[in-house]
């Protein structure tokens, strides 16, 4: 099994998760097609992305 695609996915999920949590902490304004997503949504998505990243990094060690 090649580990490179899993490593890339893990890093992408890590960056996305940290970006979502950064918006939650620093209150960056975001608008998607005229809709402003609530901050709690960034917390949920950020934690989910970080959990997926952790899971992928853990899978790489096995």
CSV table of C-alpha atoms in Angstrom, one decimal:
chain,number,residue,atom,x,y,z
A,1,UNK,CA,0.0,0.0,0.0
A,2,UNK,CA,1.4,3.4,-0.9
A,3,UNK,CA,1.5,5.8,2.0
A,4,UNK,CA,1.9,9.1,0.0
A,5,UNK,CA,-1.8,9.6,-0.8
A,6,UNK,CA,-2.8,9.0,2.8
A,7,UNK,CA,-0.1,11.4,4.0
A,8,UNK,CA,-1.4,14.1,1.6
A,9,UNK,CA,-5.0,13.5,2.7
A,10,UNK,CA,-4.0,13.7,6.3
A,11,UNK,CA,-2.1,17.0,5.8
A,12,UNK,CA,-5.1,18.5,3.8
A,13,UNK,CA,-7.5,17.6,6.6
A,14,UNK,CA,-5.1,19.0,9.2
A,15,UNK,CA,-4.9,22.3,7.3
A,16,UNK,CA,-8.6,22.5,6.7
A,17,UNK,CA,-9.4,21.7,10.3
A,18,UNK,CA,-6.9,24.4,11.6
A,19,UNK,CA,-8.4,26.9,9.2
A,20,UNK,CA,-11.9,26.3,10.5
A,21,UNK,CA,-10.8,26.6,14.1
A,22,UNK,CA,-8.8,29.8,13.2
A,23,UNK,CA,-12.0,31.3,11.9
A,24,UNK,CA,-13.8,30.2,15.1
A,25,UNK,CA,-11.1,31.8,17.3
A,26,UNK,CA,-10.4,35.0,15.3
A,27,UNK,CA,-13.9,35.6,13.8
A,28,UNK,CA,-12.8,35.9,10.2
A,29,UNK,CA,-15.7,37.0,8.0
A,30,UNK,CA,-16.8,34.5,5.4
A,31,UNK,CA,-19.6,34.7,2.9
A,32,UNK,CA,-20.6,31.8,0.6
A,33,UNK,CA,-23.0,32.9,-2.1
A,34,UNK,CA,-24.6,35.6,0.1
A,35,UNK,CA,-24.8,33.2,3.1
A,36,UNK,CA,-22.7,33.7,6.2
A,37,UNK,CA,-22.1,30.4,7.9
A,38,UNK,CA,-22.5,30.5,11.7
A,39,UNK,CA,-19.4,30.2,13.8
A,40,UNK,CA,-20.5,27.0,15.6
A,41,UNK,CA,-20.6,25.3,12.2
A,42,UNK,CA,-16.8,26.0,11.8
A,43,UNK,CA,-16.2,24.4,15.2
A,44,UNK,CA,-18.0,21.2,14.2
A,45,UNK,CA,-16.4,21.0,10.8
A,46,UNK,CA,-13.0,21.9,12.2
A,47,UNK,CA,-13.2,19.2,14.8
A,48,UNK,CA,-14.4,16.7,12.3
A,49,UNK,CA,-11.5,17.5,9.9
A,50,UNK,CA,-9.0,17.3,12.7
A,51,UNK,CA,-10.4,13.9,13.8
A,52,UNK,CA,-10.1,12.6,10.2
A,53,UNK,CA,-6.5,13.9,10.0
A,54,UNK,CA,-5.6,12.2,13.3
A,55,UNK,CA,-7.2,8.9,12.1
A,56,UNK,CA,-5.3,9.0,8.9
A,57,UNK,CA,-2.0,9.8,10.6
A,58,UNK,CA,-2.7,6.9,13.1
A,59,UNK,CA,-3.4,4.6,10.1
A,60,UNK,CA,0.0,5.4,8.6
A,61,UNK,CA,1.8,4.1,11.7
A,62,UNK,CA,0.2,0.7,11.5
